[in-house]
Amino acid sequence: MVDLLIYLAAALAGAAFLLVLYRFLAGPKPADRVIAFDVLTIISITGIALAAKIEGRIIYLDVALVYALLSFLGVIVIARYLERNL
Amino acid sequence: MQAMLDILGGLVLVSGTVFLLLGALGLNRMPDIFNRIQAGTKTTTLGTMLTLAGIGLMQPDWSMKLLLIGLFMLFTNPLSSQVLARAAHRGGARKTPETEVDRYAEDHGDPS
Amino acid sequence: MSKAQISAKLFITLILFWMLLNGTFALDSFIVGVGASLIIVYFFRDSLSFLSEFRFTPQALMATLSYVAFFLKELVKSNLRLARIVLEPDLPINPGIVKVRTKLKSRMGRLLLANSITLTPGTLTIELEDEWLYIHWVTLESADIEGATQAIVEGFERHLEVMYG
């Protein structure tokens, strides 16, 4: 029962990932790609947390935390860049 | 007891990913960048919170670290979308024709 | 507030963050955390932290609790509303960018207000300039400053005013 719920959640997150990937590829503007990228990272963090639960390894959560930190910085830097160059 | 928490956690987990999916849908359906950012930020923030809470219910000994990730996302998600929205506006992003008023363009000039 | 007080609050915030990150209260990791926090405080003395500008009064602590409760309620409400918009076939939106005014004076209070607005029903802060905020609103209800301020800002401002001023 619980395993089923976890795999259902993973499937839903995977479907969300694919939908956002479409927006990332379709664009059309750089800003659309950046917000799609941001959402992709957030979904990935959910995925990493799910992987941590399935594998039973708390160390994966540190990966998720660092990933969150880097994606935040990445989006800020790209937005700064777009602000001057679009 | 833990079996009950496991089921509850699983349900919270699934509800969180449902919000992620709705956000992904919104990102594709919304007509312009500002509405996309709205759909992208809100649903994914709550979606991640619920997912982390669900895992926390299943693994109570992980809750400190999960709480930390959740708090971090809660503060950085809105910030990055704000910065991105401003960058898009200054870059002259197209607004959907349904947009009724733009006070920011009135005060700062409209680059689009 | 004095410089030393600001630094002390930044230090406490950093130590709390470090303890949460480690998840232990072992002495050796605590000592490393103190060292790292001191170095950061030395270089970023004037930076904001959650505790800087916070008023340590019983009223402020009560306001923090009611703020968190109000915020969570609004977050869930905003998601349900957005979910309904996204699921409706004809996508019922009438967006607009409005200008609102806040009474909050502190930098941290304004930052939290902008963040809260972004996460609540249909609103996204675009720019924060002194007391003015520019907000993208998916379902525009009022285009003038007073109406928009009342609809968007006042719910949070009530709590944040007590917490940060």
Coordinates of C-alpha atoms in Angstrom, one line a residue:
Chain A
M1 CA 0.0 0.0 0.0
V2 CA 2.6 2.5 1.1
D3 CA 5.0 1.4 -1.7
L4 CA 2.2 1.9 -4.2
L5 CA 1.6 5.4 -3.0
I6 CA 5.3 6.2 -3.2
Y7 CA 5.5 4.9 -6.8
L8 CA 2.3 6.7 -7.7
A9 CA 3.9 10.0 -6.4
A10 CA 7.1 9.2 -8.4
A11 CA 5.0 8.7 -11.5
L12 CA 3.1 11.9 -11.0
A13 CA 6.4 13.9 -10.5
G14 CA 7.8 12.2 -13.6
A15 CA 4.8 13.3 -15.6
A16 CA 5.1 16.9 -14.3
F17 CA 8.8 16.8 -15.3
L18 CA 8.0 15.8 -18.8
L19 CA 5.3 18.5 -19.1
V20 CA 7.7 21.2 -17.9
L21 CA 10.4 19.8 -20.2
Y22 CA 8.1 20.6 -23.1
R23 CA 7.9 24.2 -22.0
F24 CA 11.7 24.3 -21.6
L25 CA 12.2 23.1 -25.1
A26 CA 9.4 25.1 -26.7
G27 CA 10.4 28.4 -25.1
P28 CA 9.7 30.7 -26.9
K29 CA 11.7 33.4 -25.0
P30 CA 14.7 32.9 -22.8
A31 CA 12.7 33.9 -19.7
D32 CA 10.2 31.1 -20.4
R33 CA 13.1 28.7 -20.5
V34 CA 14.5 30.0 -17.3
I35 CA 11.2 29.6 -15.3
A36 CA 10.8 26.1 -16.8
F37 CA 14.4 25.3 -15.7
D38 CA 13.5 26.6 -12.2
V39 CA 10.5 24.4 -12.0
L40 CA 12.5 21.4 -13.4
T41 CA 15.0 21.8 -10.5
I42 CA 12.2 22.0 -7.9
I43 CA 10.6 18.8 -9.3
S44 CA 14.1 17.2 -9.3
I45 CA 14.5 18.0 -5.6
T46 CA 11.2 16.2 -5.0
G47 CA 12.6 13.3 -7.0
I48 CA 15.8 13.3 -5.0
A49 CA 13.9 13.3 -1.8
L50 CA 11.8 10.4 -3.1
A51 CA 14.9 8.5 -4.1
A52 CA 16.3 9.1 -0.6
K53 CA 13.1 7.5 0.9
I54 CA 13.1 4.6 -1.5
E55 CA 16.8 3.8 -1.0
G56 CA 16.6 4.7 2.7
R57 CA 19.6 7.0 2.6
I58 CA 19.5 10.3 4.4
I59 CA 22.7 11.4 2.7
Y60 CA 20.7 12.0 -0.5
L61 CA 18.9 14.9 1.2
D62 CA 22.2 16.8 1.4
V63 CA 22.4 16.5 -2.4
A64 CA 18.9 17.9 -2.6
L65 CA 19.8 20.8 -0.3
V66 CA 22.9 21.7 -2.3
Y67 CA 20.9 21.3 -5.6
A68 CA 18.3 23.8 -4.2
L69 CA 21.1 26.3 -3.3
L70 CA 22.8 26.1 -6.7
S71 CA 19.6 26.3 -8.7
F72 CA 18.6 29.4 -6.8
L73 CA 21.9 31.1 -7.5
G74 CA 21.7 30.0 -11.1
V75 CA 18.3 31.5 -11.7
I76 CA 19.3 34.8 -10.0
V77 CA 22.5 35.0 -12.2
I78 CA 20.6 34.2 -15.4
A79 CA 17.9 36.8 -14.6
R80 CA 20.6 39.4 -13.9
Y81 CA 22.1 38.6 -17.3
L82 CA 18.7 38.8 -19.1
E83 CA 18.0 42.1 -17.4
R84 CA 20.8 43.7 -19.3
N85 CA 20.8 41.8 -22.6
L86 CA 17.3 40.8 -23.7
Chain B
M1 CA 1.4 3.6 14.9
Q2 CA 4.2 4.0 12.3
A3 CA 2.1 2.0 9.8
M4 CA -0.7 4.7 10.2
L5 CA 1.9 7.5 9.7
D6 CA 3.2 5.7 6.7
I7 CA -0.2 5.6 5.0
L8 CA -0.9 9.3 6.0
G9 CA 2.6 10.3 4.7
G10 CA 2.0 8.4 1.4
L11 CA -1.3 10.3 0.9
V12 CA 0.3 13.7 1.7
L13 CA 3.1 12.7 -0.7
V14 CA 0.7 12.0 -3.5
S15 CA -1.2 15.2 -2.9
G16 CA 2.1 17.1 -3.2
T17 CA 3.0 15.6 -6.5
V18 CA -0.6 16.3 -7.8
F19 CA 0.2 20.0 -7.1
L20 CA 3.5 19.7 -9.0
L21 CA 1.6 18.2 -12.0
L22 CA -1.0 21.0 -11.9
G23 CA 1.9 23.6 -11.8
A24 CA 3.4 21.9 -14.8
L25 CA 0.1 22.0 -16.6
G26 CA -0.3 25.7 -15.7
L27 CA 3.2 26.4 -17.1
N28 CA 2.1 25.1 -20.4
R29 CA -1.4 26.6 -20.5
M30 CA -0.8 30.1 -19.3
P31 CA -0.5 32.7 -22.2
D32 CA 2.4 34.9 -21.1
I33 CA 5.6 34.8 -19.0
F34 CA 4.1 36.6 -15.9
N35 CA 1.2 34.2 -15.6
R36 CA 3.6 31.3 -16.2
I37 CA 5.8 32.4 -13.4
Q38 CA 2.7 32.6 -11.1
A39 CA 1.7 29.0 -12.0
G40 CA 5.3 27.8 -11.7
T41 CA 6.1 29.3 -8.3
K42 CA 3.0 28.8 -6.2
T43 CA 2.1 25.2 -7.0
T44 CA 5.6 23.9 -6.9
T45 CA 6.3 25.5 -3.6
L46 CA 3.2 23.9 -1.9
G47 CA 3.9 20.7 -3.9
T48 CA 7.4 20.5 -2.6
M49 CA 6.3 21.3 1.0
L50 CA 3.7 18.5 0.9
T51 CA 6.1 16.0 -0.6
L52 CA 8.8 16.8 2.1
A53 CA 6.1 16.6 4.8
G54 CA 4.9 13.3 3.5
I55 CA 8.5 11.8 3.6
G56 CA 8.9 13.3 7.0
L57 CA 5.8 11.4 8.2
M58 CA 7.3 8.2 6.9
Q59 CA 10.8 8.9 8.3
P60 CA 10.3 11.0 11.4
D61 CA 14.1 10.8 12.2
W62 CA 14.7 12.8 9.0
S63 CA 12.3 15.6 9.8
M64 CA 15.0 18.2 10.8
K65 CA 16.8 18.0 7.4
L66 CA 13.5 17.9 5.5
L67 CA 12.3 21.0 7.5
L68 CA 15.6 22.8 6.5
I69 CA 15.1 22.0 2.8
G70 CA 11.4 23.1 3.1
L71 CA 12.3 26.4 4.8
F72 CA 15.0 27.1 2.2
M73 CA 12.6 26.5 -0.7
L74 CA 10.0 28.7 1.0
F75 CA 12.4 31.6 1.0
T76 CA 14.2 31.2 -2.2
N77 CA 11.4 30.2 -4.6
P78 CA 9.5 33.5 -4.4
L79 CA 12.7 35.5 -4.6
S80 CA 13.9 33.9 -7.8
S81 CA 10.5 34.3 -9.4
Q82 CA 10.4 38.0 -8.4
V83 CA 13.9 38.6 -9.9
L84 CA 12.9 36.7 -13.0
A85 CA 9.6 38.6 -13.4
R86 CA 11.4 41.9 -13.1
A87 CA 14.0 40.8 -15.6
A88 CA 11.3 39.7 -18.1
H89 CA 9.4 43.1 -17.7
R90 CA 12.6 45.2 -18.2
G91 CA 13.5 43.0 -21.2
G92 CA 10.1 43.9 -22.7
A93 CA 8.4 40.5 -22.5
R94 CA 5.2 40.2 -24.4
K95 CA 2.1 40.6 -22.2
T96 CA -1.1 38.7 -23.1
P97 CA -3.7 41.0 -24.7
E98 CA -6.0 40.2 -21.8
T99 CA -3.8 42.3 -19.5
E100 CA -5.9 45.2 -18.3
V101 CA -3.5 47.6 -16.7
D102 CA 0.3 47.9 -16.2
R103 CA 1.3 50.5 -13.6
Y104 CA 4.9 49.4 -13.7
A105 CA 5.1 50.4 -17.4
E106 CA 3.3 53.7 -16.6
D107 CA 5.9 54.6 -14.0
H108 CA 9.1 53.2 -15.6
G109 CA 8.4 53.2 -19.4
D110 CA 7.4 50.1 -21.4
P111 CA 10.3 48.6 -23.3
S112 CA 8.1 46.2 -25.3
Chain C
M1 CA 19.8 49.2 16.9
S2 CA 23.5 49.0 17.5
K3 CA 26.0 47.4 15.1
A4 CA 26.9 44.8 17.7
Q5 CA 23.3 43.8 18.1
I6 CA 22.9 43.3 14.3
S7 CA 26.1 41.2 14.2
A8 CA 24.9 39.1 17.2
K9 CA 21.5 38.4 15.6
L10 CA 23.2 37.4 12.3
F11 CA 25.5 35.1 14.3
I12 CA 22.6 33.4 16.1
T13 CA 20.8 32.9 12.8
L14 CA 23.9 31.3 11.3
I15 CA 24.4 29.0 14.3
L16 CA 20.8 27.9 14.2
F17 CA 21.1 27.1 10.5
W18 CA 24.3 25.2 11.1
M19 CA 22.7 23.1 13.9
L20 CA 19.7 22.3 11.7
L21 CA 22.0 21.3 8.8
N22 CA 24.0 19.0 11.0
G23 CA 21.1 17.6 12.9
T24 CA 23.3 16.9 15.9
F25 CA 24.4 18.7 19.0
A26 CA 27.9 17.2 19.3
L27 CA 30.5 19.5 20.7
D28 CA 33.0 19.2 17.9
S29 CA 30.6 20.1 15.1
F30 CA 29.3 23.0 17.3
I31 CA 32.8 24.4 17.6
V32 CA 33.3 24.2 13.8
G33 CA 30.0 26.0 13.4
V34 CA 31.0 28.8 15.8
G35 CA 34.2 29.3 13.9
A36 CA 32.5 29.4 10.5
S37 CA 29.8 31.7 11.7
L38 CA 32.3 34.1 13.2
I39 CA 34.1 34.4 9.9
I40 CA 30.9 35.0 8.0
V41 CA 29.7 37.6 10.5
Y42 CA 33.1 39.4 10.2
F43 CA 32.7 39.8 6.4
F44 CA 29.0 40.4 6.2
R45 CA 28.4 42.5 9.4
D46 CA 25.6 44.6 8.0
S47 CA 23.7 41.9 6.1
L48 CA 20.1 41.1 6.9
S49 CA 19.1 38.0 8.8
F50 CA 15.6 36.9 9.9
L51 CA 16.2 38.1 13.4
S52 CA 17.6 41.5 12.5
E53 CA 14.9 44.2 13.0
F54 CA 12.7 41.7 14.7
R55 CA 11.1 43.0 17.9
F56 CA 11.5 40.7 20.8
T57 CA 8.3 41.4 22.6
P58 CA 5.5 38.9 23.6
Q59 CA 3.2 40.6 21.1
A60 CA 5.7 40.1 18.3
L61 CA 6.0 36.4 19.1
M62 CA 2.2 36.0 19.1
A63 CA 2.1 37.9 15.8
T64 CA 4.7 35.5 14.4
L65 CA 2.5 32.5 15.2
S66 CA -0.7 34.1 13.7
Y67 CA 1.4 35.3 10.7
V68 CA 2.6 31.7 10.0
A69 CA -1.0 30.3 10.4
F70 CA -2.4 33.0 8.1
F71 CA 0.4 32.5 5.6
L72 CA -0.2 28.7 5.4
K73 CA -3.9 29.2 4.9
E74 CA -3.3 31.7 2.1
L75 CA -0.8 29.4 0.5
V76 CA -3.2 26.5 0.3
K77 CA -6.0 28.9 -0.9
S78 CA -3.8 30.3 -3.6
N79 CA -2.9 26.9 -4.9
L80 CA -6.5 25.7 -5.0
R81 CA -7.6 28.8 -6.8
L82 CA -4.7 28.5 -9.4
A83 CA -5.5 24.8 -9.8
R84 CA -9.1 25.7 -10.7
I85 CA -8.0 28.3 -13.2
V86 CA -5.5 25.9 -14.8
L87 CA -8.1 23.1 -15.1
E88 CA -10.8 25.2 -16.6
P89 CA -11.0 24.8 -20.4
D90 CA -11.3 28.5 -21.2
L91 CA -8.6 29.7 -18.8
P92 CA -10.5 32.5 -17.0
I93 CA -7.8 35.1 -16.3
N94 CA -7.8 38.9 -16.4
P95 CA -4.2 39.9 -15.5
G96 CA -2.9 43.3 -14.7
I97 CA 0.1 44.9 -13.0
V98 CA -1.0 47.1 -10.1
K99 CA 0.9 49.4 -7.7
V100 CA 0.4 49.2 -3.9
R101 CA 1.8 51.0 -0.9
T102 CA 3.0 49.5 2.3
K103 CA 3.2 51.1 5.8
L104 CA 6.2 48.8 6.8
K105 CA 9.4 50.7 7.4
S106 CA 12.0 47.9 8.1
R107 CA 13.8 46.2 5.2
M108 CA 13.2 42.7 6.6
G109 CA 9.5 43.4 7.0
R110 CA 9.2 44.6 3.4
L111 CA 11.1 41.6 2.1
L112 CA 8.9 39.2 3.9
L113 CA 5.8 41.1 2.7
A114 CA 7.0 40.8 -0.9
N115 CA 7.7 37.1 -0.5
S116 CA 4.4 36.4 1.1
I117 CA 2.5 38.3 -1.6
T118 CA 4.3 36.2 -4.3
L119 CA 3.1 33.0 -2.7
T120 CA -0.5 34.0 -2.1
P121 CA -3.6 34.0 -4.3
G122 CA -2.9 35.1 -7.8
T123 CA -0.3 37.8 -7.0
L124 CA 3.4 38.1 -7.9
T125 CA 5.7 40.9 -6.7
I126 CA 7.6 42.3 -9.6
E127 CA 9.5 45.2 -8.0
L128 CA 9.9 46.6 -4.5
E129 CA 10.8 50.4 -4.5
D130 CA 10.8 52.0 -1.0
E131 CA 7.2 51.9 0.1
W132 CA 5.8 51.0 -3.4
L133 CA 5.3 47.5 -4.6
Y134 CA 4.4 46.5 -8.2
I135 CA 2.4 43.4 -8.3
H136 CA 1.2 41.2 -11.2
W137 CA -2.3 40.0 -10.4
V138 CA -3.8 37.0 -12.4
T139 CA -7.4 37.9 -11.5
L140 CA -7.4 41.7 -11.3
E141 CA -10.1 43.0 -8.9
S142 CA -9.1 46.6 -8.4
A143 CA -6.7 48.7 -10.5
D144 CA -6.4 51.7 -8.2
I145 CA -3.8 52.0 -5.4
E146 CA -6.2 52.0 -2.5
G147 CA -8.3 49.1 -3.6
A148 CA -5.3 46.9 -4.5
T149 CA -3.5 47.7 -1.3
Q150 CA -6.5 46.8 0.7
A151 CA -7.0 43.5 -1.1
I152 CA -3.4 42.3 -1.3
V153 CA -1.3 43.9 1.4
E154 CA -3.3 44.5 4.5
G155 CA -3.8 40.9 5.6
F156 CA 0.0 40.3 6.0
E157 CA 0.8 43.9 7.0
R158 CA -1.3 43.6 10.1
H159 CA 1.0 40.8 11.4
L160 CA 4.3 42.0 10.0
E161 CA 3.8 45.5 11.5
V162 CA 3.9 44.0 15.0
M163 CA 6.8 41.8 14.2
Y164 CA 9.2 44.2 12.4
G165 CA 7.5 47.6 12.2

